[in-house]
Tab-separated table of C-alpha atoms and ligand atoms in Angstrom:
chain	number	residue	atom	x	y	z
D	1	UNK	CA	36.905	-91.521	-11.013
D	2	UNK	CA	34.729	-89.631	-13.699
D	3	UNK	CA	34.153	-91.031	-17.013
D	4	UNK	CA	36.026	-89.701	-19.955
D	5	UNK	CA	35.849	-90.841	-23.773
D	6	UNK	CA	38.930	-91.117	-26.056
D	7	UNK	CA	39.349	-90.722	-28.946
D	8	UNK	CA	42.102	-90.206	-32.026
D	9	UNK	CA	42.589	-87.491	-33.492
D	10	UNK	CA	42.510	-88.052	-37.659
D	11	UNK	CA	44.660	-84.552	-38.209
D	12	UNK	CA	45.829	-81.741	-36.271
D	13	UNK	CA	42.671	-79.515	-37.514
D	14	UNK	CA	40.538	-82.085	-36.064
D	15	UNK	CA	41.768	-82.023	-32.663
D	16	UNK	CA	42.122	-78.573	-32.681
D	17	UNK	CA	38.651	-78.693	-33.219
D	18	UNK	CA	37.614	-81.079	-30.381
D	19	UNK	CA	39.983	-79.236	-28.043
D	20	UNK	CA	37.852	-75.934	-28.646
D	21	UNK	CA	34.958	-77.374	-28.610
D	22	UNK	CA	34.913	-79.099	-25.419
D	23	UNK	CA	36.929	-76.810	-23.075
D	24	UNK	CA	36.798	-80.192	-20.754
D	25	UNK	CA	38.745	-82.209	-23.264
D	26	UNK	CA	42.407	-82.754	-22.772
D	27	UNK	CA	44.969	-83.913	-25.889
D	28	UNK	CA	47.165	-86.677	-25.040
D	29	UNK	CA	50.348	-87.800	-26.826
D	30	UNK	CA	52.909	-89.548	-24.533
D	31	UNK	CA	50.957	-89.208	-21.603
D	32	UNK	CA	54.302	-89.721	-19.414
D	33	UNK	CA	52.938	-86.353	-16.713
D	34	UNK	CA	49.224	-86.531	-18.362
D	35	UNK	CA	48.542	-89.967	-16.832
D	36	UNK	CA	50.236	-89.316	-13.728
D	37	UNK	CA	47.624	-86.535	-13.315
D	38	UNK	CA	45.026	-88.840	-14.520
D	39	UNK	CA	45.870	-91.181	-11.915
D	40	UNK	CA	45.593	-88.964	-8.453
D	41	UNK	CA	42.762	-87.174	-9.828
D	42	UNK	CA	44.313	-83.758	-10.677
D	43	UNK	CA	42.966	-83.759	-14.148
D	44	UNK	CA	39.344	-84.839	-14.899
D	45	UNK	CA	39.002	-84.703	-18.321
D	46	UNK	CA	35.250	-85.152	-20.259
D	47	UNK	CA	37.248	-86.840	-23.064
D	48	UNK	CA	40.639	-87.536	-23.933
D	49	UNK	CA	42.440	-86.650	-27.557
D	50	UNK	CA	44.752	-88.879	-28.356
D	51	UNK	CA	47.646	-86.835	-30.739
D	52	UNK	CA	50.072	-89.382	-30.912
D	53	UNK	CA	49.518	-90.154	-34.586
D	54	UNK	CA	49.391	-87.178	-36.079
D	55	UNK	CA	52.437	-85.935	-38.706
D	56	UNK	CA	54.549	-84.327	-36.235
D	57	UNK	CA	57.296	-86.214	-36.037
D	58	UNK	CA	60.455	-85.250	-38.446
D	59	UNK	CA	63.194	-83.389	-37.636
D	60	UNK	CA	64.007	-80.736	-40.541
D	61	UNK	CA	66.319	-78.315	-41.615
D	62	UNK	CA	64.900	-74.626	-42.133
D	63	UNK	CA	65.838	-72.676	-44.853
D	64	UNK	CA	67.522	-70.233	-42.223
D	65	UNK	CA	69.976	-73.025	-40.965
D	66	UNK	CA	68.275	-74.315	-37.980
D	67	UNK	CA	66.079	-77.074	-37.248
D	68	UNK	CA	62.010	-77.438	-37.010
D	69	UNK	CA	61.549	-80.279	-34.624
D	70	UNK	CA	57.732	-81.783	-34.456
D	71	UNK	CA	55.525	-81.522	-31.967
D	72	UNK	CA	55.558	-85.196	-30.999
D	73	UNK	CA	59.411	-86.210	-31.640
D	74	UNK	CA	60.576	-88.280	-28.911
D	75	UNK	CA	62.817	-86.345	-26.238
D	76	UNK	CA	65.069	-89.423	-27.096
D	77	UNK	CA	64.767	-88.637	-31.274
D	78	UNK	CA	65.981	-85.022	-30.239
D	79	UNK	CA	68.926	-85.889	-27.980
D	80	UNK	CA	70.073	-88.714	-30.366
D	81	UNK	CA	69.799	-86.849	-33.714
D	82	UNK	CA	72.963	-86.167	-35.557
D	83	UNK	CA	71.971	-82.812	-36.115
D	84	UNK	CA	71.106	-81.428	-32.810
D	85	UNK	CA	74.328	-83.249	-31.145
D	86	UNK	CA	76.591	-81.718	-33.975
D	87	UNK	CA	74.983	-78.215	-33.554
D	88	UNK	CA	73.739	-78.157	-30.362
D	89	UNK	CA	75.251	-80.331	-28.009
D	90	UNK	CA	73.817	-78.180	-25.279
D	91	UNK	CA	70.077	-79.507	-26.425
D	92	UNK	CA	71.006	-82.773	-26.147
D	93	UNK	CA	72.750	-82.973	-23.235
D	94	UNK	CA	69.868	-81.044	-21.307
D	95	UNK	CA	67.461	-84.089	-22.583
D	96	UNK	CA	69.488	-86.938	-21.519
D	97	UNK	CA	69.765	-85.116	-18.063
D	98	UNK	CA	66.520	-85.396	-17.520
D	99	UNK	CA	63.839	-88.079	-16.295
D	100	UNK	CA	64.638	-92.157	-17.403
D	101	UNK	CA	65.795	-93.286	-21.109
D	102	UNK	CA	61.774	-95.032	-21.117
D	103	UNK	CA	60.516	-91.985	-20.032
D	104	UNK	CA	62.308	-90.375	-22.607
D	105	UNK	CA	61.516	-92.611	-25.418
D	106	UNK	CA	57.551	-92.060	-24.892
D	107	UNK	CA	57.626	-87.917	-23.697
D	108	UNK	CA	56.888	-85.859	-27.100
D	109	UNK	CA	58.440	-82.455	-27.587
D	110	UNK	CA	55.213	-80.895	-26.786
D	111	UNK	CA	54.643	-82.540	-24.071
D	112	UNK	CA	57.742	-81.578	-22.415
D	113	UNK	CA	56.665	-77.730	-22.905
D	114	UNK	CA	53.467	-78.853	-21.511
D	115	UNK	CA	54.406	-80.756	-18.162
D	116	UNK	CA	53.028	-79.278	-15.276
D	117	UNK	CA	55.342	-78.041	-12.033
D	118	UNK	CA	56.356	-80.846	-9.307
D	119	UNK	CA	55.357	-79.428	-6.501
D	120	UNK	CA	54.469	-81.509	-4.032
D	121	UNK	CA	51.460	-79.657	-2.733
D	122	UNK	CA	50.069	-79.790	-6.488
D	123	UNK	CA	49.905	-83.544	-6.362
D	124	UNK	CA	48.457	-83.979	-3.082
D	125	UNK	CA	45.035	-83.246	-2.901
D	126	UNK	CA	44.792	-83.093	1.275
D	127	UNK	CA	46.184	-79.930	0.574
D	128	UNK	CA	44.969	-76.674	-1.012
D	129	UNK	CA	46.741	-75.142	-4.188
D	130	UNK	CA	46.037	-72.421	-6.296
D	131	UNK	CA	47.586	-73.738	-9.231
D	132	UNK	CA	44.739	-76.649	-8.717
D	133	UNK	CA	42.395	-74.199	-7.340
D	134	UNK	CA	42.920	-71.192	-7.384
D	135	UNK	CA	42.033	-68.884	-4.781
D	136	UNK	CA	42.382	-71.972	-2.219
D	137	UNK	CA	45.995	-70.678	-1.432
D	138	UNK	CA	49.839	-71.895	-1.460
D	139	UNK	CA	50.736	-74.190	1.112
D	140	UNK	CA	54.094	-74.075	-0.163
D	141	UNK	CA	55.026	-70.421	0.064
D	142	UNK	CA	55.245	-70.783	4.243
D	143	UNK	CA	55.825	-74.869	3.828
D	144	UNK	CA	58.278	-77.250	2.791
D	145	UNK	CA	59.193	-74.774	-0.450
D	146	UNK	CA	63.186	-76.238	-0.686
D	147	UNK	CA	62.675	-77.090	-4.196
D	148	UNK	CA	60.737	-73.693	-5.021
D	149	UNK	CA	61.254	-70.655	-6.558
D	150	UNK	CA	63.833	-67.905	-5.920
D	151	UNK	CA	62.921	-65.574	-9.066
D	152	UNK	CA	59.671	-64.555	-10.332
D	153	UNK	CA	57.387	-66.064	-7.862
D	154	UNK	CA	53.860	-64.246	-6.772
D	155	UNK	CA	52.123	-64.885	-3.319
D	156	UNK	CA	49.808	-67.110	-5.059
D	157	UNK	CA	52.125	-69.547	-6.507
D	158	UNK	CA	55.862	-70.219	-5.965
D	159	UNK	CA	56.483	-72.979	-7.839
D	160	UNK	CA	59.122	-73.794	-10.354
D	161	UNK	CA	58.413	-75.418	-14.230
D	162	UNK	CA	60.660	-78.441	-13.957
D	163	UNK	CA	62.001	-78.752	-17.640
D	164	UNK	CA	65.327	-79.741	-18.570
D	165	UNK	CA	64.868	-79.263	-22.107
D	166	UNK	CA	63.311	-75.863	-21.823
D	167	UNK	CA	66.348	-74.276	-20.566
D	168	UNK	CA	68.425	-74.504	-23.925
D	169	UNK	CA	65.853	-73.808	-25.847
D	170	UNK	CA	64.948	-70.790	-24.336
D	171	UNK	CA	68.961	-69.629	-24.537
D	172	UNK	CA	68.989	-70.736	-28.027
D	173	UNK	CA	66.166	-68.108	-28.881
D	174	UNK	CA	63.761	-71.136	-30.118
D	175	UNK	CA	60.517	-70.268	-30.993
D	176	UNK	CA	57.321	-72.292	-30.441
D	177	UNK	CA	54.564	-72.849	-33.710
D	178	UNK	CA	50.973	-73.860	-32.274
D	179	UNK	CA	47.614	-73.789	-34.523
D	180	UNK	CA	44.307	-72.988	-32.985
D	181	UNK	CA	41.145	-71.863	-34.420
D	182	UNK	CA	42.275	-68.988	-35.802
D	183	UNK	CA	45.298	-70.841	-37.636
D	184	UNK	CA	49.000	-71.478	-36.804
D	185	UNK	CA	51.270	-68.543	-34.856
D	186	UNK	CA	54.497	-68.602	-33.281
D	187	UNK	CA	55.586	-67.898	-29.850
D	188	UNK	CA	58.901	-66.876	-29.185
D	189	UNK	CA	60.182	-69.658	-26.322
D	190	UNK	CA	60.702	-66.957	-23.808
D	191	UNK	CA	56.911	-66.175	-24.067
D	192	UNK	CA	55.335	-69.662	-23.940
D	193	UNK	CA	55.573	-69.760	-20.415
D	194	UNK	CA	54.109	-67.307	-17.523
D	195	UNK	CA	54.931	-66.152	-14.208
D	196	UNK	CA	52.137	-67.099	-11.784
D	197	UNK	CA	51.249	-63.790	-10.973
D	198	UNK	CA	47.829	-63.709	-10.286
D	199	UNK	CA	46.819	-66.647	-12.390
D	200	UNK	CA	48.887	-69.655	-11.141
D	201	UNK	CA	46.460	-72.330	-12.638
D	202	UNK	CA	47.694	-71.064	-16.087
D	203	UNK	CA	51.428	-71.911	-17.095
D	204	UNK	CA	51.474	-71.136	-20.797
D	205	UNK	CA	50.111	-68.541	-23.271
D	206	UNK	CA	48.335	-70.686	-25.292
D	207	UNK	CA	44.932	-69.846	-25.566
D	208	UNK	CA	42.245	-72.406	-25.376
D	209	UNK	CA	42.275	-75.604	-28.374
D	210	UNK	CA	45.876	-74.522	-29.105
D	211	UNK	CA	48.086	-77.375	-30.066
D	212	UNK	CA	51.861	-77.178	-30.153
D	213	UNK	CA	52.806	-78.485	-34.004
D	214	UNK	CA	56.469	-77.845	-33.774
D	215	UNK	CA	59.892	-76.230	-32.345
D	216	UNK	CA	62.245	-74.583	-34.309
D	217	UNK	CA	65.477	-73.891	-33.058
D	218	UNK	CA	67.122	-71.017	-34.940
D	219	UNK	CA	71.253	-71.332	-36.367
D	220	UNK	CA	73.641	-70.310	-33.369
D	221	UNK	CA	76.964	-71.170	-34.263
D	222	UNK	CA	78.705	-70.331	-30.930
D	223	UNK	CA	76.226	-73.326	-29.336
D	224	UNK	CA	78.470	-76.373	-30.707
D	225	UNK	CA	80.093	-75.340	-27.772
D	226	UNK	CA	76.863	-74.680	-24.971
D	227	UNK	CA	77.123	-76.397	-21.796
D	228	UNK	CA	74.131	-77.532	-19.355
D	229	UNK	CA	74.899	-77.757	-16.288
D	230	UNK	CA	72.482	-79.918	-13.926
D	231	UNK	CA	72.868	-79.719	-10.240
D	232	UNK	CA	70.230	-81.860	-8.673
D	233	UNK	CA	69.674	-84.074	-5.104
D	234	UNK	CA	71.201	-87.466	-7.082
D	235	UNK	CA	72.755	-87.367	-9.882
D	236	UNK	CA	69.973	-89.370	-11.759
D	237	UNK	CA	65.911	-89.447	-12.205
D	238	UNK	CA	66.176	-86.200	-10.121
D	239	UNK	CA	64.596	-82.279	-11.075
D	240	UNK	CA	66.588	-79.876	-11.089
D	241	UNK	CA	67.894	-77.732	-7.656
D	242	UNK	CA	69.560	-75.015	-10.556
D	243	UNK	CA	70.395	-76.107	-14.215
D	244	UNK	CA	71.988	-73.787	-15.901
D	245	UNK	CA	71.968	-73.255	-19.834
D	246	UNK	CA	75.263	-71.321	-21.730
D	247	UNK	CA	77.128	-70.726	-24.368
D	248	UNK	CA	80.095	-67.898	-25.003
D	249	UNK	CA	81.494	-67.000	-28.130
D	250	UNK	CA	84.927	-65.688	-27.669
D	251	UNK	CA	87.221	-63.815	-30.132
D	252	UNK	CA	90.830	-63.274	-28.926
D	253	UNK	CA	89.829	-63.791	-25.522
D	254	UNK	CA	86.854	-61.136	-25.860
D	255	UNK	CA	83.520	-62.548	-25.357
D	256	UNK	CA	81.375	-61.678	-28.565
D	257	UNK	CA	78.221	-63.076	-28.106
D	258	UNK	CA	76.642	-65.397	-25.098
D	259	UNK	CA	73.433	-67.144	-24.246
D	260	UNK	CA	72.393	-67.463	-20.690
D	261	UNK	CA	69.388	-69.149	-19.152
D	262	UNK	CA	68.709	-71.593	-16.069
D	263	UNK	CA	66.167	-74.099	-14.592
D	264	UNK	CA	65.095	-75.007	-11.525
D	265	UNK	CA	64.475	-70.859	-10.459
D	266	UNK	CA	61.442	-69.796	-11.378
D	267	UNK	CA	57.732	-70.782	-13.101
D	268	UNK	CA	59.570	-70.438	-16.246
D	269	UNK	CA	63.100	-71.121	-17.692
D	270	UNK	CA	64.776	-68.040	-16.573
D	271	UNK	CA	66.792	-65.990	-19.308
D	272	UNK	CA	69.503	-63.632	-18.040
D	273	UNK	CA	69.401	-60.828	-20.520
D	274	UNK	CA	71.146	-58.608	-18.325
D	275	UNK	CA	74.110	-60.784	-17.651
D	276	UNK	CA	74.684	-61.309	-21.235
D	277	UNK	CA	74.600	-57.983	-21.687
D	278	UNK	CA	77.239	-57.394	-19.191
D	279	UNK	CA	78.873	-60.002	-20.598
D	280	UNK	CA	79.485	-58.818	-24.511
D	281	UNK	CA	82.871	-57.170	-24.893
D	282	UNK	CA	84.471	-57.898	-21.589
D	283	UNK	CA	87.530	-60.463	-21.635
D	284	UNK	CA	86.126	-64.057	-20.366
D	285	UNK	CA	87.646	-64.629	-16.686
D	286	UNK	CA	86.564	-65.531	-13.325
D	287	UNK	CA	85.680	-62.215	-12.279
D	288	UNK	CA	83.327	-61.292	-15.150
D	289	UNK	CA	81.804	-64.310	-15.072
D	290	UNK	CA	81.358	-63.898	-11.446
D	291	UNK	CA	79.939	-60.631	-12.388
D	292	UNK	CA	77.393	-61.829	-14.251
D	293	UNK	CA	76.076	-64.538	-11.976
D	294	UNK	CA	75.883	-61.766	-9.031
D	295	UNK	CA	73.696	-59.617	-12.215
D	296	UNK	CA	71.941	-62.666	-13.069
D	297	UNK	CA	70.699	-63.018	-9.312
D	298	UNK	CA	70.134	-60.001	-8.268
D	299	UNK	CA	66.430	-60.132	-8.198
D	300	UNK	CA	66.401	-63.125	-6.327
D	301	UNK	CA	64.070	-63.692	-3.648
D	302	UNK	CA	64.510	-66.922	-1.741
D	303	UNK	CA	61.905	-68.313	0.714
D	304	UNK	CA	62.452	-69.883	4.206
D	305	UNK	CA	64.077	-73.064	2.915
D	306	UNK	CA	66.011	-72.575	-0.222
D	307	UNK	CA	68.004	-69.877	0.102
D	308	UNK	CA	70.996	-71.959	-0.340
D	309	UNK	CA	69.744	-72.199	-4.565
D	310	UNK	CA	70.885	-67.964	-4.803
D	311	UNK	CA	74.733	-69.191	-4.203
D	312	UNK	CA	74.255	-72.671	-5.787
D	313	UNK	CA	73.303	-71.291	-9.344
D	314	UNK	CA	75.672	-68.172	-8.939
D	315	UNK	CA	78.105	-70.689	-8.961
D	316	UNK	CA	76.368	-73.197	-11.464
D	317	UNK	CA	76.357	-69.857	-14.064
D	318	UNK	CA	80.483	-69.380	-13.279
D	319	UNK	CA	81.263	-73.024	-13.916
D	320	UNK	CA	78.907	-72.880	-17.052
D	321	UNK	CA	79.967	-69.529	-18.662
D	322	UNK	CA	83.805	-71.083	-17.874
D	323	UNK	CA	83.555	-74.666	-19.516
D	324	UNK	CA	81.872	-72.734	-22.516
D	325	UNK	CA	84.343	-70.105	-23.005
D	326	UNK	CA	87.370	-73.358	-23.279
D	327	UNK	CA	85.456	-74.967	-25.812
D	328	UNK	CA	82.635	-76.555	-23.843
D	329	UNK	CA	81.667	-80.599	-23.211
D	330	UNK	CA	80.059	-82.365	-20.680
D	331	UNK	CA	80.297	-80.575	-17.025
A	401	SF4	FE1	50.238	-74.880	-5.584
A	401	SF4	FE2	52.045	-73.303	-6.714
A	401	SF4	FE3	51.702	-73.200	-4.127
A	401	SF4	FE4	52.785	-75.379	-5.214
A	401	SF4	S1	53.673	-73.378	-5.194
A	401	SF4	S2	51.201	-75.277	-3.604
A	401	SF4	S3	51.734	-75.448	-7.193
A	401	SF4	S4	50.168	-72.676	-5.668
């Protein structure tokens, strides 16, 4: 194992400041995927930042309506808060889906933006990966790849980002606040993470000594009555096979507005523009909703072993959109 220092960060400037200055430094708050990496090797940090102290952890109100969540909030704060279950039920749910209730009381906000993908190729070094190193190749595009990608995916890289959370958040149109050298900017959530194109080892757009500082989810009405849908192996401490994230706003039977987005499809969480495109103005049924998981899948591209994921999240997106469009709940 190499050496590393740690050390704690005294405010966010600071460790924005270590983080740029040694591109070998890593920022740790929860640690709950960091260590894991630690612990096999994948990650070989010079030193280690530790964030968890830093004022990032209230829940607010925005002047718009929404909420600005910290960086380092528990994913347990977020699913428990009053707030987010009153207005968006479909947030909460999508956290308590995921991982154990101690995993959830130690994994940060940021940190669940930031976990890396579960392949199992990734995490064992006997094998190469180009998300480890690139240009060493994909054992999983012609291996075991039932977990994998059927949207999005390059020949270098086919895995899938493994976030529950993600998925309503990028429905709900959240955008992401980071602060770097050059000061703070926002990301809009559908932006934060990348396709692996030709640059697997890279899963976000933040540029190097970024920090994630915060969340904020913008006011969607309709969302008191999202539904995520989870559809995994077992039905607990499991990833996701499909997850679907979605929320329909119906007038007289007409549907007036409608998130859609799943998990468990692609490198990133996967927003269906098109279907809710379809979607707006057409009476909320079986067959539209049908439609628009046929629209929303279109593109897909399954690989030797997971075809079966094209007709599991069609379906996944029907039962959503459906339990949505009467009100929503638990699915
Ligand atoms: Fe590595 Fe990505 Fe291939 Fe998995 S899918 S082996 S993470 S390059």
């Amino acid at each position: 194992m190499k050496n590393f220092t740690y050390i704690r960060a005294t405010s966010v400037k600071d460790a924005v400041q270590r983080a740029t200055t040694d591109q070998n430094a890593m920022l740790i708050a929860g640690g709950t995927n960091l260590v894991d990496r630690l612990k096999v090797f994948l990650d070989e940090p010079s030193q280690l930042i530790d964030i968890s102290r830093l004022e990032m952890k209230r829940i607010e109100r925005t002047n718009e309506g929404g909420l600005s969540i910290g960086a380092l909030v528990s994913n347990t704060t977020v699913a428990d808060h009053e707030d987010v279950r009153r207005d968006y039920p479909i947030l909460s749910r999508a956290i308590l889906a995921g991982a154990s209730q101690q995993i959830r009381n130690m994994a940060t906000v940021g940190g669940n933006l930031l976990q890396r993908t579960r392949c199992p190729y990734y995490y064992d070094t006997a094998f190469p990966c180009n998300k480890r190193q690139p240009g060493s190749g994909c054992p999983a595009a012609t291996g075991i790849n039932r977990m994998h990608a059927i949207l999005g995916a390059s020949d270098q890289c086919v895995a899938v980002q493994p976030s529950d959370m993600c998925v309503p958040l990028a429905a709900l149109d959240a955008v992401v606040v980071v602060e770097g050298t050059k000061g703070k900017r926002q990301i809009p959530f559908t932006d934060f993470h990348r396709l692996p194109e030709n640059t697997p080892q890279r899963d976000t757009n933040l540029e190097p000594g970024e920090l994630i500082t915060s969340v904020i989810v913008p006011p969607v009405p309709f969302a008191k009555s999202g539904v995520y849908l989870k559809l995994r192996d077992r039905t607990s401490y499991a990833f996701a096979l499909v997850s679907v994230a979605a929320a329909v706003d119906l007038a007289s039977e007409q549907i007036q507005n409608v998130r859609l987005a799943m998990g468990g499809v692609a490198h990133k969480p996967w927003r269906s523009k098109e279907a809710e495109e379809f979607l707006i103005g057409k009476s909320a049924n079986t067959t539209t909703f049908q439609q628009a998981a046929e629209i929303a899948l279109q593109e897909a591209k399954p690989l030797t072993h997971n075809s079966f994921k094209v007709d599991l999240a069609k379906r996944a997106i029907r039962r959503a959109l459906t339990v949505s469009a009467k009100g929503g709940g638990v699915v």
